[in-house]
Short mmCIF file of C-alpha atoms in Angstrom, two decimals:
data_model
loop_
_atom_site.label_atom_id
_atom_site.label_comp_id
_atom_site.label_asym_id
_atom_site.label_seq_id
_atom_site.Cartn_x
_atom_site.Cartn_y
_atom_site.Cartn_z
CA UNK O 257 21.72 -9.82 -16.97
CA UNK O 258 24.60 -8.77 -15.23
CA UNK O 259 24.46 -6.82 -11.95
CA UNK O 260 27.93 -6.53 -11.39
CA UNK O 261 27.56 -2.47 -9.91
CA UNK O 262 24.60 -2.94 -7.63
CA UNK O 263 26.45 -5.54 -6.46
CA UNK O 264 29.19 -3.57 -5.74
CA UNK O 265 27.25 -0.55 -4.55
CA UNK O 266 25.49 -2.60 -1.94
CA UNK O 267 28.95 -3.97 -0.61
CA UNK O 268 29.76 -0.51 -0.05
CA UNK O 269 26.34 0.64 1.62
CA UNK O 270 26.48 -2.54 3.86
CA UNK O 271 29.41 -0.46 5.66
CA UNK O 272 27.65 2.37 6.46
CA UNK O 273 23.79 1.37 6.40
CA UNK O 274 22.30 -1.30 8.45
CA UNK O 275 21.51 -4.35 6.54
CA UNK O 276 22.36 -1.83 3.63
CA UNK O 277 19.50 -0.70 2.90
CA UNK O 278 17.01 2.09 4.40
CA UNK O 279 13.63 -0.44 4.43
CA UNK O 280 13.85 -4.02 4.78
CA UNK O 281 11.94 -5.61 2.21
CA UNK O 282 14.57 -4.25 -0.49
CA UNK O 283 17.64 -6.44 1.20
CA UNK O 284 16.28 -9.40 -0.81
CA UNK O 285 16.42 -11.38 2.46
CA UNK O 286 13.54 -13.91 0.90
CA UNK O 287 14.41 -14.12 -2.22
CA UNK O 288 18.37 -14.09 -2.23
CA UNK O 289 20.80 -12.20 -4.32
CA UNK O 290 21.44 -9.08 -4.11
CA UNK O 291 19.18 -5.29 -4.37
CA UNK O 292 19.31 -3.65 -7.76
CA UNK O 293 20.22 -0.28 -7.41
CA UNK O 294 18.32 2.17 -9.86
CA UNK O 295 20.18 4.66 -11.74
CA UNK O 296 16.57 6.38 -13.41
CA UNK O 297 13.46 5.67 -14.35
CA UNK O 298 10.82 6.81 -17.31
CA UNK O 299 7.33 5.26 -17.86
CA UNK O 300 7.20 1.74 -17.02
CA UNK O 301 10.90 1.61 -16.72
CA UNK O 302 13.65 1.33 -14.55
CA UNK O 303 17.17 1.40 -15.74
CA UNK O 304 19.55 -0.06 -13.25
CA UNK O 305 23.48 0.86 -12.58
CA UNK O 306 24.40 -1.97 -14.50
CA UNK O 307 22.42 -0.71 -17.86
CA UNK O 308 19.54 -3.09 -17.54
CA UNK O 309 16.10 -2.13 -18.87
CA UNK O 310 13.25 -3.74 -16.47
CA UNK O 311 9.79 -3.58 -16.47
CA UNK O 312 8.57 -1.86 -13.42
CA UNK O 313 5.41 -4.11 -11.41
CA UNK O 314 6.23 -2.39 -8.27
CA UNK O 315 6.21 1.25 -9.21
CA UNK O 316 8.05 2.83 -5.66
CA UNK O 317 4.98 0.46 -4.28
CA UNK O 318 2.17 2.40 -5.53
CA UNK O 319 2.89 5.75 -6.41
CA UNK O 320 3.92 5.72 -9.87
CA UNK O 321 0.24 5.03 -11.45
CA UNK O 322 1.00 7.35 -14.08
CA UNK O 323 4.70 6.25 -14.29
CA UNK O 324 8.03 7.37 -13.62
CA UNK O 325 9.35 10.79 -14.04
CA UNK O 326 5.32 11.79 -15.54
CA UNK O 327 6.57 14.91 -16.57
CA UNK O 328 3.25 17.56 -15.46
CA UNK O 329 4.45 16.15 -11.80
CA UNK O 330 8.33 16.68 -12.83
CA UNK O 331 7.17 20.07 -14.31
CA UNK O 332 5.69 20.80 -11.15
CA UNK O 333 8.38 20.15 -9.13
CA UNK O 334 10.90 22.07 -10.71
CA UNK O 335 8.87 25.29 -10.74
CA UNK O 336 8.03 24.49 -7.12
CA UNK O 337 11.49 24.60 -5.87
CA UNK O 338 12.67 27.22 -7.51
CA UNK O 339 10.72 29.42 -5.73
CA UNK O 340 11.92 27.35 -2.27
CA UNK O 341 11.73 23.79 -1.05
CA UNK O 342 10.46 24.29 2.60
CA UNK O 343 8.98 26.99 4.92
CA UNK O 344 7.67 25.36 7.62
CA UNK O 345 4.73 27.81 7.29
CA UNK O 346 1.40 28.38 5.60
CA UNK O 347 1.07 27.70 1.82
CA UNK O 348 -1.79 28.29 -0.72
CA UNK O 349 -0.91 24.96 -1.97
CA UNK O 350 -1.79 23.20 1.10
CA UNK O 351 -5.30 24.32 0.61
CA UNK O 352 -5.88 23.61 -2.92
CA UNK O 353 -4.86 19.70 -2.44
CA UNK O 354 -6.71 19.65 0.38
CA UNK O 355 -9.71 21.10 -1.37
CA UNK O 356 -9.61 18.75 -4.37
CA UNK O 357 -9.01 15.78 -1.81
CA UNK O 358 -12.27 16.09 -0.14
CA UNK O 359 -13.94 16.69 -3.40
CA UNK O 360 -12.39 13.11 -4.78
CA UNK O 361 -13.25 11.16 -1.57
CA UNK O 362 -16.67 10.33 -0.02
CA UNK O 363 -17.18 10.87 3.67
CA UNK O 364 -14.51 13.42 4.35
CA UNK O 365 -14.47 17.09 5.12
CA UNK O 366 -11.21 18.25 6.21
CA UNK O 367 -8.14 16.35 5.90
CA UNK O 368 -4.49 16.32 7.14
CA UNK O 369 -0.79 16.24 5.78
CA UNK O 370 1.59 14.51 6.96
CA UNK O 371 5.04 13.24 5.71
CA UNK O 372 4.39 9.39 5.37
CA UNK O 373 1.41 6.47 6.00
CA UNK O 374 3.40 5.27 9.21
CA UNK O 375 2.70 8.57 10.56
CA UNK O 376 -0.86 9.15 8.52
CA UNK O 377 -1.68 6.02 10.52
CA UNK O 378 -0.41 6.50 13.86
CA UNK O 379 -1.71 10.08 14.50
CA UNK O 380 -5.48 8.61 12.82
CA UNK O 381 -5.26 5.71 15.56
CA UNK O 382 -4.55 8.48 18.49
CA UNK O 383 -7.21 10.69 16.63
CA UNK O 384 -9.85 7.92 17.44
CA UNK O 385 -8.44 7.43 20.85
CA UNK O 386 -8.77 10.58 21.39
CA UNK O 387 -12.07 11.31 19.95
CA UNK O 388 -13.36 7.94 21.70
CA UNK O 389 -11.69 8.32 24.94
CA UNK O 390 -10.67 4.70 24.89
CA UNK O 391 -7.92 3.24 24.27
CA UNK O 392 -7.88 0.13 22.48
CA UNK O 393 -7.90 -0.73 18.70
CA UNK O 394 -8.15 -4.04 16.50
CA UNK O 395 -5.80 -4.14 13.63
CA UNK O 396 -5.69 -7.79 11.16
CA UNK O 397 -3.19 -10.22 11.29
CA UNK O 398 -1.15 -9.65 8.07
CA UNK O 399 -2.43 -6.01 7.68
CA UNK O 400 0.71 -2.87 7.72
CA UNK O 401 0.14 0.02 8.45
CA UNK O 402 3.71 1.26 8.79
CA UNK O 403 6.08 1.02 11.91
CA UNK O 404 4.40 2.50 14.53
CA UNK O 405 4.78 0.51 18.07
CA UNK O 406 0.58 0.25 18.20
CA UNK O 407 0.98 -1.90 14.64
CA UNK O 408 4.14 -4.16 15.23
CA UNK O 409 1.97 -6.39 16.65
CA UNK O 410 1.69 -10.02 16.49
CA UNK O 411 -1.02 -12.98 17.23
CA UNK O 412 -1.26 -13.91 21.29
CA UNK O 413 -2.87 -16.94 22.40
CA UNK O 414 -6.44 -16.21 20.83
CA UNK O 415 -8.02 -13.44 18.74
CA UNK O 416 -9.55 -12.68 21.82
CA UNK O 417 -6.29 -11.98 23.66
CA UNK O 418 -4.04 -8.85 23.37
CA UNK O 419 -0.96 -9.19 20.77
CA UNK O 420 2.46 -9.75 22.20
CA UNK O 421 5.26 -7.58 20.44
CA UNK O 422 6.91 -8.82 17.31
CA UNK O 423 9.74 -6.11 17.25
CA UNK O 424 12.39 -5.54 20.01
CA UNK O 425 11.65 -1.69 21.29
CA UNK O 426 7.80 -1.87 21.24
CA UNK O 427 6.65 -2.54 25.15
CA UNK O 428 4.36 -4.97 26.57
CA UNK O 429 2.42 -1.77 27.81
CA UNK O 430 1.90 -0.60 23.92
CA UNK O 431 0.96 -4.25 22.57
CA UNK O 432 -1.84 -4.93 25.03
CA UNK O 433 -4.13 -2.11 23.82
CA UNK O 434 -3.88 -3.83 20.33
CA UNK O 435 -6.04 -6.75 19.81
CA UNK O 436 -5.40 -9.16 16.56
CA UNK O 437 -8.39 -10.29 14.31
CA UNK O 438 -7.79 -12.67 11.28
CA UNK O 439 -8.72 -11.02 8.07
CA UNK O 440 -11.87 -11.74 6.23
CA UNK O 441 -13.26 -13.14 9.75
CA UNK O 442 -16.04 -11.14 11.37
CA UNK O 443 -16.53 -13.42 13.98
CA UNK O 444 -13.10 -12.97 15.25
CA UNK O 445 -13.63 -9.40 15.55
CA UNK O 446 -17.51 -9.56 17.08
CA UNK O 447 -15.75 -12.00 19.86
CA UNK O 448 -12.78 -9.25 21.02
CA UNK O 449 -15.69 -6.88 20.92
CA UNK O 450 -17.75 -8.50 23.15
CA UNK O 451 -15.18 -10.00 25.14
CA UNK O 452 -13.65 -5.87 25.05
CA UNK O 453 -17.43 -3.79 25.60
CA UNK O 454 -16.37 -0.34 26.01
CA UNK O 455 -12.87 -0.06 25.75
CA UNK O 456 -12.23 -0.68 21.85
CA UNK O 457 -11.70 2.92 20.30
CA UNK O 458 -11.47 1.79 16.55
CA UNK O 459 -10.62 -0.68 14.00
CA UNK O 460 -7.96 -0.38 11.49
CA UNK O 461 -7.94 -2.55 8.34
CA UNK O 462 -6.57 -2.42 4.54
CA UNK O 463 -9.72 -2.43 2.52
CA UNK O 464 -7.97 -4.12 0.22
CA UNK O 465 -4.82 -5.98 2.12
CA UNK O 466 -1.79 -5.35 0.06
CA UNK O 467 1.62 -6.70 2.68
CA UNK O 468 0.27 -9.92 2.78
CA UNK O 469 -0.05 -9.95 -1.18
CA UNK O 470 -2.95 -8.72 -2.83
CA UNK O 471 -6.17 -10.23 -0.49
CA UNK O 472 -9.37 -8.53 -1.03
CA UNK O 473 -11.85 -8.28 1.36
CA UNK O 474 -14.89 -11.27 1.17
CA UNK O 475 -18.28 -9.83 0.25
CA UNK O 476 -20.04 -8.54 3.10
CA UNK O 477 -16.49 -8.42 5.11
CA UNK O 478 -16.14 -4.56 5.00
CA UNK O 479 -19.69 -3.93 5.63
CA UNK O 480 -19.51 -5.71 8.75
CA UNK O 481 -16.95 -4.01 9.97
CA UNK O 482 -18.58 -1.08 9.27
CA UNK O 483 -21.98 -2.59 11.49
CA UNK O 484 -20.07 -3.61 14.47
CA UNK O 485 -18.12 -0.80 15.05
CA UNK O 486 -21.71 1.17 14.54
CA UNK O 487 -22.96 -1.72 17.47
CA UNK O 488 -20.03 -1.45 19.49
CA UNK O 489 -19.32 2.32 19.47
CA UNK O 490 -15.84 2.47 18.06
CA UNK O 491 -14.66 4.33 15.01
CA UNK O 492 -13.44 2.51 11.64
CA UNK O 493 -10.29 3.69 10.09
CA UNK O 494 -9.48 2.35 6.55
CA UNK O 495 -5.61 2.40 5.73
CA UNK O 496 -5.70 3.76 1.97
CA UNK O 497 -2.13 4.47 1.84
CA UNK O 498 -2.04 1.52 -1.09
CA UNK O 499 -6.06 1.93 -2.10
CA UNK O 500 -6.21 5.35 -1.87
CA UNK O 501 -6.44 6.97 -5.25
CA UNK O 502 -5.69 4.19 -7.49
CA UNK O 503 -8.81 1.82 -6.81
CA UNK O 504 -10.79 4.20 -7.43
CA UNK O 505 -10.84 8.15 -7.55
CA UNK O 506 -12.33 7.73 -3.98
CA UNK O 507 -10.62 4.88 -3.36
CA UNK O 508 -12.04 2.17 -1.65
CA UNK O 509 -14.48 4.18 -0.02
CA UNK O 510 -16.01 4.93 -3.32
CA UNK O 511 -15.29 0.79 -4.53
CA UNK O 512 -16.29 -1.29 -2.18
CA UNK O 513 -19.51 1.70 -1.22
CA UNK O 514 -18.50 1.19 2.64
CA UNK O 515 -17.77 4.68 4.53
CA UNK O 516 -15.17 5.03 7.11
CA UNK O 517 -14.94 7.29 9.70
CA UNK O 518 -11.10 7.64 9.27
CA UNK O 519 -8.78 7.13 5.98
CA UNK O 520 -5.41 7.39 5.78
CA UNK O 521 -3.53 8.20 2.65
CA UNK O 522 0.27 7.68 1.11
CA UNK O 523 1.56 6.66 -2.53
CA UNK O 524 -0.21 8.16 -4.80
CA UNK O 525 -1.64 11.69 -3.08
CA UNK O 526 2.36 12.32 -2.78
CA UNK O 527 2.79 11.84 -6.75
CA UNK O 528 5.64 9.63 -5.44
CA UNK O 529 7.40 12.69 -2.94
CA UNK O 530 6.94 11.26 0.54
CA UNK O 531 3.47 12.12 1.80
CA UNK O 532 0.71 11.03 3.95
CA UNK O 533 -2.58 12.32 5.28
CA UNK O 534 -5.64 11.70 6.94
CA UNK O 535 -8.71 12.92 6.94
CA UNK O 536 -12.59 12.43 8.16
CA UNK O 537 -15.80 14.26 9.37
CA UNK O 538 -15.61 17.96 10.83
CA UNK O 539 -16.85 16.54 13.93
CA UNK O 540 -13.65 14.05 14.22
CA UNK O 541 -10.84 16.10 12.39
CA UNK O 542 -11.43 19.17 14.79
CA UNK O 543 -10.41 17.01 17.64
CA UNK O 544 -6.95 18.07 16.07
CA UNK O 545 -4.79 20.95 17.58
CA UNK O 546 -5.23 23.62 17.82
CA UNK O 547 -8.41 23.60 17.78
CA UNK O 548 -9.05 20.03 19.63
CA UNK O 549 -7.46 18.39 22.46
CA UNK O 550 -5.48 15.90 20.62
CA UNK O 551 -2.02 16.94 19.54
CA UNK O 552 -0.26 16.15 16.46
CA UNK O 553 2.39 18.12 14.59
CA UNK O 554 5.15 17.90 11.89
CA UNK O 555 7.99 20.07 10.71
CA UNK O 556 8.22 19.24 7.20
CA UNK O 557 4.36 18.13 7.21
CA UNK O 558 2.50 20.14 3.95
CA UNK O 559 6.06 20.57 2.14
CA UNK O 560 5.59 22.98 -1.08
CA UNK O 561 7.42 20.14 -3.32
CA UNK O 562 5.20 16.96 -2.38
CA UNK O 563 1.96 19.16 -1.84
CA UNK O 564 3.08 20.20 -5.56
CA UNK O 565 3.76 16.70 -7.00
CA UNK O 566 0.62 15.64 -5.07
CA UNK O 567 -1.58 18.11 -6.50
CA UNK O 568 -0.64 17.79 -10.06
CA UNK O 569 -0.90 13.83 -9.52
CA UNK O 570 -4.72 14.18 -8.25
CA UNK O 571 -5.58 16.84 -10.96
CA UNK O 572 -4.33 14.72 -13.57
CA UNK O 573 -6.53 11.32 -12.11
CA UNK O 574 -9.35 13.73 -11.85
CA UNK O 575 -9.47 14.81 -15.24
CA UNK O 576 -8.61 10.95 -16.93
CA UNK O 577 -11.88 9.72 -16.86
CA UNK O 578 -10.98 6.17 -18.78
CA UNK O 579 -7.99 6.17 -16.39
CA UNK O 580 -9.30 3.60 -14.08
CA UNK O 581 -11.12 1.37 -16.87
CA UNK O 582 -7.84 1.22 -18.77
CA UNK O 583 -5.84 0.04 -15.38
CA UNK O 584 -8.90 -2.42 -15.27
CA UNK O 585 -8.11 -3.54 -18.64
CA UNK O 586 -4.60 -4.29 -18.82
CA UNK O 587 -4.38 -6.05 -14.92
CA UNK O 588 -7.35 -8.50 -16.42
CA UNK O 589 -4.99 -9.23 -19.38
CA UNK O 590 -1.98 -10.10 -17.56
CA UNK O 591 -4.02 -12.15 -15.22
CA UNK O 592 -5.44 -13.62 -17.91
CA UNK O 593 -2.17 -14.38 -19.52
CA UNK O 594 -0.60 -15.31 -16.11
CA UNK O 595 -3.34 -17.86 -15.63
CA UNK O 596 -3.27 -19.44 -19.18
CA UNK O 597 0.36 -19.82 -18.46
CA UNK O 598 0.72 -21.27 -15.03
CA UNK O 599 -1.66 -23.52 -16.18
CA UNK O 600 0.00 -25.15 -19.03
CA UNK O 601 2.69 -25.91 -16.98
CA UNK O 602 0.23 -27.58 -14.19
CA UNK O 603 2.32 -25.17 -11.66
CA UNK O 604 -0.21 -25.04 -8.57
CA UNK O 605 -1.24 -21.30 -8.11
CA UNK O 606 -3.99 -18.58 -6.90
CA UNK O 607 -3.95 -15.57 -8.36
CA UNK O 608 -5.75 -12.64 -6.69
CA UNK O 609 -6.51 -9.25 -7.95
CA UNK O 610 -8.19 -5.66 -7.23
CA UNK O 611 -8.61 -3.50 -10.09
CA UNK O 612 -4.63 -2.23 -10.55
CA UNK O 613 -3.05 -4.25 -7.66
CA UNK O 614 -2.47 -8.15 -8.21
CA UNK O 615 -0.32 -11.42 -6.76
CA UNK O 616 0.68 -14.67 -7.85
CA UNK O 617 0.40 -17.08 -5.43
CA UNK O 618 2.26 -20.45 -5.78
CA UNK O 619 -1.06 -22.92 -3.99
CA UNK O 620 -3.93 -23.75 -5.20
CA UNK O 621 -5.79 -23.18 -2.17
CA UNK O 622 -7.86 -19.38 -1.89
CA UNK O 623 -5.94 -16.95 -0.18
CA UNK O 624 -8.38 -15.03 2.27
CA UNK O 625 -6.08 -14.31 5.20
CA UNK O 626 -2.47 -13.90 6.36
CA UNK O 627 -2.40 -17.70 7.10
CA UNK O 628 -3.33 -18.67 3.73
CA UNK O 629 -1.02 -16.11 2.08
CA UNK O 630 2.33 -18.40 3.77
CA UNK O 631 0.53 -21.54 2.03
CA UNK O 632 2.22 -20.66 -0.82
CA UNK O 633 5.45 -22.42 -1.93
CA UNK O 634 8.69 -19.93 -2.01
CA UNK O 635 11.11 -21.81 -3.66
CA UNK O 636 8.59 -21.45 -6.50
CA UNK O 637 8.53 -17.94 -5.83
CA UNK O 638 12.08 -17.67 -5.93
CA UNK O 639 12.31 -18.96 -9.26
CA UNK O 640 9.84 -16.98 -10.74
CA UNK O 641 11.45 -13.28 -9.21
CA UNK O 642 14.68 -14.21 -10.50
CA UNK O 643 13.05 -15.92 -13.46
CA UNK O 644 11.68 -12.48 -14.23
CA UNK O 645 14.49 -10.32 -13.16
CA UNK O 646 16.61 -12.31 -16.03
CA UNK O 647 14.14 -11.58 -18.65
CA UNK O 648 13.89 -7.68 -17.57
CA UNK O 649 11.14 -7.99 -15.52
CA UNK O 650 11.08 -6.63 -12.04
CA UNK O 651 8.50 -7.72 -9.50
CA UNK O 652 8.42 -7.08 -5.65
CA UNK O 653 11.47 -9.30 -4.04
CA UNK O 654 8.78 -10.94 -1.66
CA UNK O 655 5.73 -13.12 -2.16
CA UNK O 656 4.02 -11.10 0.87
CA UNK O 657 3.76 -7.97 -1.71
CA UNK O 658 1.40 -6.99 -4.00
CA UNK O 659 2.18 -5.35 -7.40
CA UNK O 660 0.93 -2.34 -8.86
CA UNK O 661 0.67 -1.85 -12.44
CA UNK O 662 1.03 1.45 -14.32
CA UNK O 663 -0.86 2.98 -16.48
CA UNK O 664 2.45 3.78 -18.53
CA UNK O 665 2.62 0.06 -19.26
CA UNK O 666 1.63 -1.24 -22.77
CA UNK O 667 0.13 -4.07 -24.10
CA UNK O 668 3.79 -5.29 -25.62
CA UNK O 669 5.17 -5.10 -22.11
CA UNK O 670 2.19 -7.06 -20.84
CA UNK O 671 3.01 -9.78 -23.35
CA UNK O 672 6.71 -9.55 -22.61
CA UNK O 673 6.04 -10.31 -18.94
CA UNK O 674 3.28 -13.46 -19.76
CA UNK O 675 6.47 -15.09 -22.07
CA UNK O 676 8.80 -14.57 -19.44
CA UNK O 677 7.15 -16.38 -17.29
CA UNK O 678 6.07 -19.21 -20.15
CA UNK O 679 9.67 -19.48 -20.39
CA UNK O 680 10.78 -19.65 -16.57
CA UNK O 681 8.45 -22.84 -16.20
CA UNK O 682 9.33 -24.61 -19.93
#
């Protein structure tokens, strides 16, 4: 395939753009090359400047679950902003998502808006400050939950030491009220505990990690979690912004049958229109202003065209009741297909997978943990993205990224992706 416009088009955006892009990860930094630039998208499809057709695996990274352009959640935008795309006031709208929200989700009663997870996840984090009066939180090596300073933490000299910052701008002040636990370890976390009594005001974790590639969480792993922070008096926040509505219609809440006192939300309760939320019990969510002490605001926060696109998207997973056993269904077959492949070709891999989120891992060895995610070899991976790409098959251009599959994807597709990668390893 030739790529000769994107290339061209990120030349041009290198001028005027840092890095020339607006997030990271699409620069193609660890894989090499350069970004594709989309042009459109329908179903499982993108369509590139160049002309190419590719197969969509990351799907805006999570969003698209019913595919690009789904045209109810078009529909509804269109009629949306013709009658006006922002008010920065009051809408019915607001209240109808919000209703149907709590009525998908276990454990909640009133829930937030916002315009993104970074900020779903920052305000929950001073929400359980605030409703703890403490001040410090544990967060998981390898775990994202957007840019904040409080998450742009990395490992100190023990998981019972405070995180040093791994991002110029974030202060030494910020990064000592965050404490690092490894993933899947609940003896890391019972030792900051104890060796923090009192002063720990929460715990934030992907359910289901999802930046590190796809890593679920061991059996018992979220239930702990959920028992020391009962022990130890702190609040547990789960970061659904990937989970959230495509796990599950509760999400991992409703999976995994763990409750959390906090859960953010992104992707998918924004029908793919930047949104976030959060939401919990009365008893926590009316620590919010203006009726609570702590304060959190936002302009553009319940827009009429997300809440719209949002809305429609959660109406439409509501009424689907064989969505989530079809998503099931066709991330088991390309597993299935990715396994029988990878192993004719004795290429060492793990493969891990979540109902509708999956990775390919180039190691044999069990990924549990951010540590054992970097086992994996990337000059394997890089062969296999661009491998893919030149068979019209688009993947996420990192190995630290899970993929989401559509439901808009079909069986042929499926098969079209297992030869590819048959043919990248002949």
């Amino acid at each position: 395939m030739l790529y000769q416009r994107s290339s061209q088009l990120f030349a041009e955006a290198e001028k005027v753009i840092p890095g020339g892009v607006n997030s990271p990860v699409r620069a193609f930094k660890s894989v090499g090359g350069t970004p594709i630039y989309v042009k459109e998208a329908k179903g499982a499809y993108l369509f590139d400047e160049d002309g190419n057709k590719l197969i969509d695996y990351i799907n805006s990274w999570g969003p698209m679950i019913l595919g690009h352009a789904y045209e109810p959640v078009v529909n509804a935008i269109i009629a949306k902003a013709k009658l006006g795309t922002s008010f920065g006031m009051p809408t019915e709208i607001e209240t109808k998502i919000a209703e149907l929200a709590v009525s998908m989700v276990p454990n909640i009663d009133k829930i937030r808006f916002v315009n993104s997870g970074t900020e779903a996840c920052m305000s929950a984090v001073r929400l359980a400050r605030g409703y703890t009066s403490r001040e410090k939180i544990i967060k998981f090596k390898g775990c994202y939950h957007g840019h904040s300073d409080s998450f742009l933490i990395q490992a100190g000299s023990g998981a019972v030491t405070f995180g040093s910052p791994n991002s110029p701008g974030v202060t030494q002040g910020t990064a000592k009220d965050t404490l690092l636990a490894d993933y899947n370890n609940l003896e890391s976390v019972k030792a900051i505990f104890e060796a923090n009594k009192g002063e720990i005001a929460a715990i934030i974790v992907e359910p289901v990690a999802g930046n590190m590639g796809c890593v679920p969480p061991k059996k018992g792993f979220l239930e702990g979690l959920r028992q020391l922070c009962d022990e130890y008096g702190a609040l547990l926040i789960f970061d659904e912004v990937m989970t959230g509505f495509r796990l599950a219609r509760g999400g991992a809440q409703e999976l995994f049958n763990v409750n959390a006192d906090i859960v953010t939300f992104g992707k998918v309760i924004g029908g793919g229109l930047p949104v976030g939320a959060f939401a919990a019990r009365a008893e926590i969510m009316d620590y919010l202003a203006p009726i609570g002490p702590v304060y959190q605001a936002g302009t553009l926060s319940g827009n009429p065209l997300a809440m719209a696109a949002g809305l429609t998207m959660l109406e439409e997973i509501e009424k689907d009741l064989d969505l989530f056993k079809r998503l099931e269904e066709k991330t088991g077959y390309l597993e299935k297909g990715l396994r029988k492949v990878l192993s004719s070709h004795n290429i060492p891999f793990t493969i891990n997978r979540v109902g509708s989120m999956i990775s390919v891992f180039f190691d044999e060895r069990e990924v549990i943990d951010f540590g054992t995610a970097g086992y994996g070899n990337n000059d394997t991976f890089k062969k296999f993205f661009h491998g893919l790409l030149a068979e019209g098959v688009y993947i996420a251009p990192s190995s630290y990224e899970t993929w989401f599959i559509t439901d808009a994807l079909t069986y042929e597709d499926l098969d079209h992706t297992i030869n590819a990668v048959n043919k990248i390893f002949s």
